[in-house]
Amino acid sequence: MTIMSAERTVLRPLAAVAEARRAARSFLGALGPWGVDQECADTVILVVSELVTNALRHGGGAFALRLAAHPDFIEVSVRDSSPRPPRMRTPDLVDGTGGFGWHMVNDLAHTTTVTPTPEGGKTVRALLPRRPRG
């Protein structure tokens, strides 16, 4: 199993999301011939972006990203300091305040879990299929 972890305390949220996407691309590229196809890679990067964005917006500004490759799944985990779990919201089509990300993550992932941390925060985990659904 291949694992990569990165922890960040963030002062510039947009730069942190871009850095998380770069880390995910690097991780996926390091898998070599046993890696993932382009569709799976795009999905992993999208989920990383959404979970990190949510951690920055709602989780206190610091996060830890962990990626792991399993035989059938890529695991994306993001830890933040907020105990509040993500919630489904009605997407805002008028004011642009969001509400799309958690729906999207749940639609793309095989499974999602939210686990409280001993420090009082949470870890949000998504398992993404390595092969197209079909």
Short mmCIF file of N, CA and C in Angstrom, two decimals:
data_model
loop_
_atom_site.label_atom_id
_atom_site.label_comp_id
_atom_site.label_asym_id
_atom_site.label_seq_id
_atom_site.Cartn_x
_atom_site.Cartn_y
_atom_site.Cartn_z
N MET A 1 0.85 -1.17 0.00
CA MET A 1 0.00 0.00 0.00
C MET A 1 0.90 1.23 0.00
N THR A 2 0.55 2.22 -0.81
CA THR A 2 1.29 3.47 -0.89
C THR A 2 0.54 4.53 -0.11
N ILE A 3 1.26 5.28 0.74
CA ILE A 3 0.64 6.31 1.58
C ILE A 3 1.44 7.59 1.48
N MET A 4 0.73 8.71 1.47
CA MET A 4 1.36 10.02 1.54
C MET A 4 0.57 10.85 2.53
N SER A 5 1.26 11.59 3.38
CA SER A 5 0.59 12.49 4.31
C SER A 5 1.21 13.86 4.20
N ALA A 6 0.38 14.87 4.44
CA ALA A 6 0.87 16.24 4.45
C ALA A 6 0.01 17.03 5.42
N GLU A 7 0.64 17.81 6.29
CA GLU A 7 -0.10 18.65 7.22
C GLU A 7 0.21 20.09 6.91
N ARG A 8 -0.81 20.93 7.00
CA ARG A 8 -0.63 22.34 6.67
C ARG A 8 -1.41 23.23 7.63
N THR A 9 -0.77 24.27 8.10
CA THR A 9 -1.46 25.38 8.75
C THR A 9 -1.50 26.47 7.71
N VAL A 10 -2.66 26.99 7.45
CA VAL A 10 -2.86 27.78 6.25
C VAL A 10 -3.13 29.24 6.55
N LEU A 11 -2.41 30.09 5.85
CA LEU A 11 -2.67 31.52 5.90
C LEU A 11 -3.34 31.98 4.61
N ARG A 12 -3.07 31.30 3.50
CA ARG A 12 -3.65 31.65 2.20
C ARG A 12 -4.44 30.45 1.68
N PRO A 13 -5.76 30.45 1.90
CA PRO A 13 -6.55 29.27 1.55
C PRO A 13 -6.46 28.85 0.09
N LEU A 14 -6.48 29.78 -0.85
CA LEU A 14 -6.43 29.38 -2.26
C LEU A 14 -5.13 28.68 -2.59
N ALA A 15 -4.03 29.16 -2.04
CA ALA A 15 -2.74 28.51 -2.27
C ALA A 15 -2.73 27.12 -1.65
N ALA A 16 -3.38 26.96 -0.50
CA ALA A 16 -3.40 25.65 0.16
C ALA A 16 -4.18 24.63 -0.65
N VAL A 17 -5.28 25.03 -1.26
CA VAL A 17 -6.06 24.11 -2.08
C VAL A 17 -5.26 23.70 -3.31
N ALA A 18 -4.60 24.67 -3.94
CA ALA A 18 -3.76 24.35 -5.10
C ALA A 18 -2.62 23.42 -4.69
N GLU A 19 -2.02 23.65 -3.54
CA GLU A 19 -0.94 22.79 -3.05
C GLU A 19 -1.46 21.37 -2.78
N ALA A 20 -2.66 21.25 -2.23
CA ALA A 20 -3.25 19.93 -1.98
C ALA A 20 -3.50 19.20 -3.29
N ARG A 21 -3.98 19.91 -4.31
CA ARG A 21 -4.18 19.28 -5.62
C ARG A 21 -2.84 18.81 -6.21
N ARG A 22 -1.80 19.65 -6.08
CA ARG A 22 -0.47 19.25 -6.58
C ARG A 22 0.03 18.01 -5.84
N ALA A 23 -0.18 17.96 -4.54
CA ALA A 23 0.25 16.80 -3.75
C ALA A 23 -0.50 15.54 -4.22
N ALA A 24 -1.78 15.68 -4.51
CA ALA A 24 -2.56 14.53 -4.98
C ALA A 24 -2.05 14.06 -6.35
N ARG A 25 -1.77 15.01 -7.25
CA ARG A 25 -1.23 14.62 -8.57
C ARG A 25 0.10 13.90 -8.42
N SER A 26 0.95 14.41 -7.55
CA SER A 26 2.25 13.79 -7.31
C SER A 26 2.09 12.38 -6.75
N PHE A 27 1.20 12.24 -5.78
CA PHE A 27 0.92 10.93 -5.18
C PHE A 27 0.45 9.94 -6.26
N LEU A 28 -0.52 10.36 -7.07
CA LEU A 28 -1.06 9.48 -8.10
C LEU A 28 0.00 9.13 -9.14
N GLY A 29 0.83 10.11 -9.50
CA GLY A 29 1.90 9.86 -10.45
C GLY A 29 2.93 8.87 -9.94
N ALA A 30 3.16 8.89 -8.62
CA ALA A 30 4.14 7.99 -8.01
C ALA A 30 3.67 6.53 -7.98
N LEU A 31 2.39 6.30 -8.25
CA LEU A 31 1.88 4.93 -8.25
C LEU A 31 2.38 4.14 -9.45
N GLY A 32 2.89 4.83 -10.46
CA GLY A 32 3.49 4.17 -11.62
C GLY A 32 2.49 3.34 -12.40
N PRO A 33 2.94 2.21 -12.93
CA PRO A 33 2.08 1.41 -13.80
C PRO A 33 0.87 0.79 -13.08
N TRP A 34 0.89 0.80 -11.75
CA TRP A 34 -0.24 0.27 -10.98
C TRP A 34 -1.15 1.39 -10.52
N GLY A 35 -1.01 2.52 -11.16
CA GLY A 35 -1.75 3.72 -10.79
C GLY A 35 -3.21 3.69 -11.19
N VAL A 36 -3.70 4.84 -11.57
CA VAL A 36 -5.11 5.00 -11.89
C VAL A 36 -5.24 5.62 -13.27
N ASP A 37 -6.42 5.45 -13.89
CA ASP A 37 -6.65 6.08 -15.18
C ASP A 37 -6.96 7.57 -14.97
N GLN A 38 -7.06 8.30 -16.07
CA GLN A 38 -7.24 9.75 -15.99
C GLN A 38 -8.55 10.12 -15.31
N GLU A 39 -9.60 9.37 -15.56
CA GLU A 39 -10.90 9.66 -14.93
C GLU A 39 -10.82 9.53 -13.42
N CYS A 40 -10.18 8.48 -12.94
CA CYS A 40 -10.01 8.29 -11.50
C CYS A 40 -9.12 9.39 -10.91
N ALA A 41 -8.04 9.73 -11.62
CA ALA A 41 -7.16 10.80 -11.14
C ALA A 41 -7.91 12.11 -11.02
N ASP A 42 -8.72 12.44 -12.02
CA ASP A 42 -9.51 13.68 -11.96
C ASP A 42 -10.47 13.66 -10.78
N THR A 43 -11.08 12.50 -10.53
CA THR A 43 -12.01 12.38 -9.41
C THR A 43 -11.29 12.56 -8.07
N VAL A 44 -10.13 11.93 -7.91
CA VAL A 44 -9.37 12.07 -6.67
C VAL A 44 -9.00 13.53 -6.45
N ILE A 45 -8.52 14.20 -7.47
CA ILE A 45 -8.12 15.60 -7.33
C ILE A 45 -9.32 16.48 -7.00
N LEU A 46 -10.46 16.22 -7.59
CA LEU A 46 -11.67 16.98 -7.28
C LEU A 46 -12.09 16.77 -5.83
N VAL A 47 -12.06 15.54 -5.35
CA VAL A 47 -12.45 15.26 -3.97
C VAL A 47 -11.45 15.88 -3.00
N VAL A 48 -10.17 15.80 -3.29
CA VAL A 48 -9.16 16.47 -2.45
C VAL A 48 -9.48 17.95 -2.36
N SER A 49 -9.74 18.57 -3.50
CA SER A 49 -10.03 19.99 -3.54
C SER A 49 -11.26 20.34 -2.69
N GLU A 50 -12.31 19.56 -2.82
CA GLU A 50 -13.54 19.83 -2.06
C GLU A 50 -13.33 19.64 -0.56
N LEU A 51 -12.69 18.53 -0.17
CA LEU A 51 -12.51 18.27 1.26
C LEU A 51 -11.57 19.28 1.91
N VAL A 52 -10.51 19.66 1.21
CA VAL A 52 -9.59 20.67 1.75
C VAL A 52 -10.29 22.03 1.83
N THR A 53 -11.04 22.39 0.80
CA THR A 53 -11.79 23.65 0.83
C THR A 53 -12.74 23.67 2.01
N ASN A 54 -13.46 22.58 2.23
CA ASN A 54 -14.39 22.52 3.36
C ASN A 54 -13.65 22.62 4.69
N ALA A 55 -12.50 21.96 4.80
CA ALA A 55 -11.72 22.05 6.04
C ALA A 55 -11.27 23.48 6.29
N LEU A 56 -10.88 24.19 5.24
CA LEU A 56 -10.45 25.57 5.40
C LEU A 56 -11.61 26.49 5.74
N ARG A 57 -12.73 26.30 5.08
CA ARG A 57 -13.91 27.17 5.30
C ARG A 57 -14.57 26.93 6.64
N HIS A 58 -14.67 25.66 7.02
CA HIS A 58 -15.48 25.32 8.18
C HIS A 58 -14.69 24.67 9.31
N GLY A 59 -13.41 24.40 9.10
CA GLY A 59 -12.65 23.62 10.07
C GLY A 59 -11.56 24.35 10.81
N GLY A 60 -11.47 25.65 10.68
CA GLY A 60 -10.53 26.40 11.49
C GLY A 60 -9.24 26.82 10.81
N GLY A 61 -9.04 26.49 9.54
CA GLY A 61 -7.89 27.02 8.82
C GLY A 61 -6.65 26.16 8.81
N ALA A 62 -6.66 25.03 9.47
CA ALA A 62 -5.53 24.09 9.42
C ALA A 62 -6.09 22.73 9.04
N PHE A 63 -5.31 21.96 8.30
CA PHE A 63 -5.78 20.65 7.90
C PHE A 63 -4.61 19.71 7.72
N ALA A 64 -4.91 18.43 7.74
CA ALA A 64 -3.94 17.39 7.40
C ALA A 64 -4.56 16.54 6.31
N LEU A 65 -3.85 16.38 5.21
CA LEU A 65 -4.29 15.58 4.09
C LEU A 65 -3.52 14.27 4.10
N ARG A 66 -4.22 13.18 3.91
CA ARG A 66 -3.59 11.86 3.83
C ARG A 66 -4.18 11.15 2.63
N LEU A 67 -3.34 10.60 1.80
CA LEU A 67 -3.76 9.81 0.64
C LEU A 67 -3.16 8.42 0.77
N ALA A 68 -3.95 7.41 0.46
CA ALA A 68 -3.46 6.04 0.51
C ALA A 68 -4.03 5.26 -0.67
N ALA A 69 -3.20 4.41 -1.25
CA ALA A 69 -3.62 3.55 -2.36
C ALA A 69 -3.86 2.15 -1.83
N HIS A 70 -5.07 1.66 -2.03
CA HIS A 70 -5.45 0.30 -1.69
C HIS A 70 -5.69 -0.44 -3.01
N PRO A 71 -5.79 -1.76 -2.99
CA PRO A 71 -5.95 -2.48 -4.25
C PRO A 71 -7.12 -1.98 -5.12
N ASP A 72 -8.26 -1.68 -4.51
CA ASP A 72 -9.43 -1.29 -5.29
C ASP A 72 -9.85 0.17 -5.11
N PHE A 73 -9.21 0.86 -4.18
CA PHE A 73 -9.64 2.22 -3.84
C PHE A 73 -8.45 3.14 -3.62
N ILE A 74 -8.71 4.43 -3.80
CA ILE A 74 -7.80 5.47 -3.33
C ILE A 74 -8.51 6.11 -2.14
N GLU A 75 -7.83 6.21 -1.03
CA GLU A 75 -8.39 6.79 0.19
C GLU A 75 -7.91 8.23 0.32
N VAL A 76 -8.86 9.15 0.47
CA VAL A 76 -8.57 10.56 0.71
C VAL A 76 -9.08 10.88 2.10
N SER A 77 -8.21 11.34 2.99
CA SER A 77 -8.60 11.71 4.35
C SER A 77 -8.14 13.13 4.62
N VAL A 78 -9.02 13.93 5.19
CA VAL A 78 -8.68 15.30 5.57
C VAL A 78 -9.11 15.49 7.02
N ARG A 79 -8.15 15.87 7.86
CA ARG A 79 -8.41 16.12 9.28
C ARG A 79 -8.40 17.62 9.52
N ASP A 80 -9.35 18.10 10.33
CA ASP A 80 -9.35 19.50 10.73
C ASP A 80 -9.74 19.60 12.20
N SER A 81 -9.76 20.81 12.73
CA SER A 81 -9.96 20.98 14.18
C SER A 81 -11.41 21.20 14.59
N SER A 82 -12.34 21.21 13.66
CA SER A 82 -13.74 21.43 14.00
C SER A 82 -14.43 20.10 14.30
N PRO A 83 -15.21 20.04 15.36
CA PRO A 83 -15.95 18.80 15.65
C PRO A 83 -17.21 18.67 14.80
N ARG A 84 -17.62 19.73 14.12
CA ARG A 84 -18.86 19.71 13.35
C ARG A 84 -18.70 18.90 12.07
N PRO A 85 -19.53 17.88 11.87
CA PRO A 85 -19.43 17.08 10.64
C PRO A 85 -19.97 17.86 9.45
N PRO A 86 -19.55 17.48 8.25
CA PRO A 86 -20.14 18.08 7.06
C PRO A 86 -21.64 17.79 7.04
N ARG A 87 -22.37 18.65 6.39
CA ARG A 87 -23.81 18.42 6.30
C ARG A 87 -24.28 18.70 4.88
N MET A 88 -25.31 17.98 4.51
CA MET A 88 -25.93 18.22 3.22
C MET A 88 -26.69 19.54 3.30
N ARG A 89 -26.47 20.40 2.33
CA ARG A 89 -27.20 21.66 2.23
C ARG A 89 -27.87 21.71 0.87
N THR A 90 -28.90 22.51 0.80
CA THR A 90 -29.49 22.77 -0.50
C THR A 90 -28.52 23.68 -1.25
N PRO A 91 -28.06 23.27 -2.43
CA PRO A 91 -27.12 24.11 -3.18
C PRO A 91 -27.71 25.50 -3.45
N ASP A 92 -26.88 26.50 -3.30
CA ASP A 92 -27.29 27.89 -3.50
C ASP A 92 -27.04 28.28 -4.95
N LEU A 93 -28.11 28.36 -5.71
CA LEU A 93 -28.00 28.72 -7.13
C LEU A 93 -28.10 30.22 -7.36
N VAL A 94 -28.35 30.99 -6.31
CA VAL A 94 -28.55 32.43 -6.46
C VAL A 94 -27.35 33.22 -5.97
N ASP A 95 -26.95 33.03 -4.72
CA ASP A 95 -25.90 33.85 -4.11
C ASP A 95 -24.51 33.24 -4.18
N GLY A 96 -24.40 32.01 -4.63
CA GLY A 96 -23.09 31.39 -4.77
C GLY A 96 -22.40 31.05 -3.46
N THR A 97 -23.19 30.69 -2.42
CA THR A 97 -22.58 30.39 -1.12
C THR A 97 -22.27 28.91 -0.95
N GLY A 98 -22.39 28.14 -2.00
CA GLY A 98 -21.99 26.74 -1.93
C GLY A 98 -23.14 25.78 -1.74
N GLY A 99 -22.80 24.64 -1.14
CA GLY A 99 -23.78 23.59 -0.92
C GLY A 99 -23.66 22.44 -1.89
N PHE A 100 -22.72 22.50 -2.82
CA PHE A 100 -22.56 21.46 -3.83
C PHE A 100 -21.54 20.39 -3.43
N GLY A 101 -20.49 20.79 -2.70
CA GLY A 101 -19.33 19.93 -2.48
C GLY A 101 -19.60 18.63 -1.78
N TRP A 102 -20.30 18.64 -0.66
CA TRP A 102 -20.50 17.42 0.11
C TRP A 102 -21.40 16.45 -0.67
N HIS A 103 -22.39 16.99 -1.39
CA HIS A 103 -23.21 16.14 -2.27
C HIS A 103 -22.31 15.45 -3.30
N MET A 104 -21.44 16.22 -3.91
CA MET A 104 -20.57 15.71 -4.97
C MET A 104 -19.62 14.64 -4.42
N VAL A 105 -19.00 14.91 -3.28
CA VAL A 105 -18.08 13.94 -2.68
C VAL A 105 -18.82 12.62 -2.43
N ASN A 106 -20.01 12.69 -1.87
CA ASN A 106 -20.78 11.48 -1.59
C ASN A 106 -21.21 10.75 -2.86
N ASP A 107 -21.48 11.49 -3.92
CA ASP A 107 -21.84 10.86 -5.20
C ASP A 107 -20.64 10.16 -5.84
N LEU A 108 -19.47 10.73 -5.71
CA LEU A 108 -18.27 10.18 -6.35
C LEU A 108 -17.63 9.04 -5.57
N ALA A 109 -17.77 9.06 -4.26
CA ALA A 109 -17.09 8.09 -3.40
C ALA A 109 -17.89 6.81 -3.28
N HIS A 110 -17.15 5.71 -3.10
CA HIS A 110 -17.78 4.43 -2.76
C HIS A 110 -18.40 4.55 -1.37
N THR A 111 -17.66 5.19 -0.47
CA THR A 111 -18.14 5.43 0.88
C THR A 111 -17.45 6.67 1.45
N THR A 112 -18.16 7.34 2.36
CA THR A 112 -17.56 8.44 3.11
C THR A 112 -17.82 8.19 4.59
N THR A 113 -16.85 8.59 5.41
CA THR A 113 -17.01 8.49 6.86
C THR A 113 -16.50 9.76 7.51
N VAL A 114 -17.05 10.08 8.65
CA VAL A 114 -16.59 11.21 9.46
C VAL A 114 -16.31 10.65 10.85
N THR A 115 -15.06 10.78 11.29
CA THR A 115 -14.64 10.22 12.56
C THR A 115 -14.11 11.32 13.47
N PRO A 116 -14.66 11.45 14.68
CA PRO A 116 -14.12 12.43 15.62
C PRO A 116 -12.68 12.08 15.99
N THR A 117 -11.86 13.10 16.21
CA THR A 117 -10.48 12.88 16.65
C THR A 117 -10.39 13.09 18.16
N PRO A 118 -9.41 12.49 18.82
CA PRO A 118 -9.26 12.67 20.26
C PRO A 118 -9.05 14.15 20.66
N GLU A 119 -8.50 14.93 19.73
CA GLU A 119 -8.23 16.35 20.02
C GLU A 119 -9.46 17.22 19.91
N GLY A 120 -10.58 16.66 19.47
CA GLY A 120 -11.81 17.44 19.35
C GLY A 120 -12.19 17.83 17.94
N GLY A 121 -11.40 17.45 16.96
CA GLY A 121 -11.72 17.73 15.56
C GLY A 121 -12.37 16.52 14.92
N LYS A 122 -12.12 16.38 13.62
CA LYS A 122 -12.68 15.25 12.89
C LYS A 122 -11.78 14.91 11.71
N THR A 123 -11.95 13.69 11.22
CA THR A 123 -11.34 13.26 9.97
C THR A 123 -12.46 12.86 9.03
N VAL A 124 -12.44 13.45 7.84
CA VAL A 124 -13.41 13.11 6.80
C VAL A 124 -12.66 12.23 5.80
N ARG A 125 -13.22 11.07 5.52
CA ARG A 125 -12.55 10.09 4.67
C ARG A 125 -13.46 9.67 3.53
N ALA A 126 -12.91 9.62 2.33
CA ALA A 126 -13.64 9.16 1.15
C ALA A 126 -12.83 8.06 0.48
N LEU A 127 -13.49 6.96 0.16
CA LEU A 127 -12.87 5.88 -0.61
C LEU A 127 -13.38 6.00 -2.04
N LEU A 128 -12.44 6.18 -2.97
CA LEU A 128 -12.77 6.38 -4.37
C LEU A 128 -12.34 5.17 -5.18
N PRO A 129 -13.24 4.60 -5.98
CA PRO A 129 -12.88 3.42 -6.78
C PRO A 129 -11.71 3.72 -7.73
N ARG A 130 -10.78 2.78 -7.82
CA ARG A 130 -9.64 2.92 -8.73
C ARG A 130 -10.02 2.62 -10.16
N ARG A 131 -11.12 1.93 -10.33
CA ARG A 131 -11.58 1.57 -11.67
C ARG A 131 -12.96 2.18 -11.89
N PRO A 132 -13.29 2.48 -13.12
CA PRO A 132 -14.62 3.06 -13.39
C PRO A 132 -15.74 2.15 -12.90
N ARG A 133 -16.79 2.79 -12.44
CA ARG A 133 -17.98 2.01 -12.04
C ARG A 133 -18.63 1.47 -13.30
N GLY A 134 -19.20 0.30 -13.19
CA GLY A 134 -19.80 -0.23 -14.39
C GLY A 134 -20.46 -1.51 -14.25
#
